[in-house]
GROMACS .gro file of C-alpha atoms in nm:
model
   71
    1UNK     CA    1   1.720  -1.777  -3.028
    2UNK     CA    2   1.771  -1.533  -2.707
    3UNK     CA    3   1.452  -1.474  -2.706
    4UNK     CA    4   1.339  -1.764  -2.539
    5UNK     CA    5   1.493  -1.670  -2.195
    6UNK     CA    6   1.305  -1.458  -2.007
    7UNK     CA    7   1.588  -1.219  -1.758
    8UNK     CA    8   1.360  -1.008  -1.555
    9UNK     CA    9   1.331  -1.020  -1.203
   10UNK     CA   10   0.982  -1.199  -1.028
   11UNK     CA   11   0.805  -0.990  -0.851
   12UNK     CA   12   0.767  -1.115  -0.493
   13UNK     CA   13   0.364  -1.255  -0.543
   14UNK     CA   14   0.561  -1.413  -0.910
   15UNK     CA   15   0.768  -1.654  -0.674
   16UNK     CA   16   0.532  -1.731  -0.389
   17UNK     CA   17   0.282  -1.857  -0.719
   18UNK     CA   18   0.612  -2.056  -0.862
   19UNK     CA   19   0.605  -2.212  -0.505
   20UNK     CA   20   0.330  -2.289  -0.394
   21UNK     CA   21   0.249  -2.474  -0.790
   22UNK     CA   22   0.537  -2.643  -0.671
   23UNK     CA   23   0.428  -2.787  -0.355
   24UNK     CA   24   0.101  -2.880  -0.491
   25UNK     CA   25   0.289  -3.069  -0.809
   26UNK     CA   26   0.507  -3.273  -0.588
   27UNK     CA   27   0.160  -3.327  -0.358
   28UNK     CA   28  -0.032  -3.473  -0.653
   29UNK     CA   29   0.222  -3.686  -0.818
   30UNK     CA   30   0.230  -4.065  -0.820
   31UNK     CA   31   0.603  -4.016  -0.994
   32UNK     CA   32   0.858  -4.077  -0.786
   33UNK     CA   33   1.124  -3.944  -0.972
   34UNK     CA   34   0.914  -3.646  -1.126
   35UNK     CA   35   0.857  -3.521  -0.704
   36UNK     CA   36   1.272  -3.564  -0.661
   37UNK     CA   37   1.322  -3.369  -0.936
   38UNK     CA   38   1.081  -3.069  -0.876
   39UNK     CA   39   1.148  -3.065  -0.478
   40UNK     CA   40   1.503  -2.989  -0.610
   41UNK     CA   41   1.357  -2.712  -0.789
   42UNK     CA   42   1.109  -2.630  -0.485
   43UNK     CA   43   1.407  -2.529  -0.281
   44UNK     CA   44   1.626  -2.322  -0.581
   45UNK     CA   45   1.266  -2.152  -0.576
   46UNK     CA   46   1.228  -2.110  -0.189
   47UNK     CA   47   1.615  -1.944  -0.156
   48UNK     CA   48   1.503  -1.689  -0.469
   49UNK     CA   49   1.286  -1.555  -0.229
   50UNK     CA   50   1.369  -1.583   0.068
   51UNK     CA   51   1.731  -1.374  -0.079
   52UNK     CA   52   1.438  -1.108  -0.300
   53UNK     CA   53   1.297  -1.058   0.099
   54UNK     CA   54   1.646  -1.031   0.198
   55UNK     CA   55   1.683  -0.678  -0.010
   56UNK     CA   56   1.670  -0.406   0.095
   57UNK     CA   57   1.420  -0.173   0.006
   58UNK     CA   58   1.347   0.221  -0.004
   59UNK     CA   59   1.017   0.401   0.034
   60UNK     CA   60   1.024   0.448  -0.312
   61UNK     CA   61   0.880   0.077  -0.306
   62UNK     CA   62   0.676   0.077  -0.079
   63UNK     CA   63   0.296   0.094  -0.270
   64UNK     CA   64  -0.022   0.194  -0.061
   65UNK     CA   65  -0.379   0.041  -0.181
   66UNK     CA   66  -0.597   0.302  -0.070
   67UNK     CA   67  -0.985   0.210   0.010
   68UNK     CA   68  -1.246   0.331  -0.160
   69UNK     CA   69  -1.430   0.636   0.045
   70UNK     CA   70  -1.776   0.573   0.240
   71UNK     CA   71  -2.027   0.739   0.051
   0.00000   0.00000   0.00000
């Protein structure tokens, strides 16, 4: 039973994807009750995103993507 919940911290991109999916569902659904529930979940996800963006970071957290060298 303990395998049902994954407590792994989400990456920022994953939280943003969840927010986008929830916003899309809210806009496209016709069921008012479902929209209200998804809106509540979206608010929670936005709070998580806000908290994640406020976390301090170190130089080790920064990843620089190098562009391929021109031939």
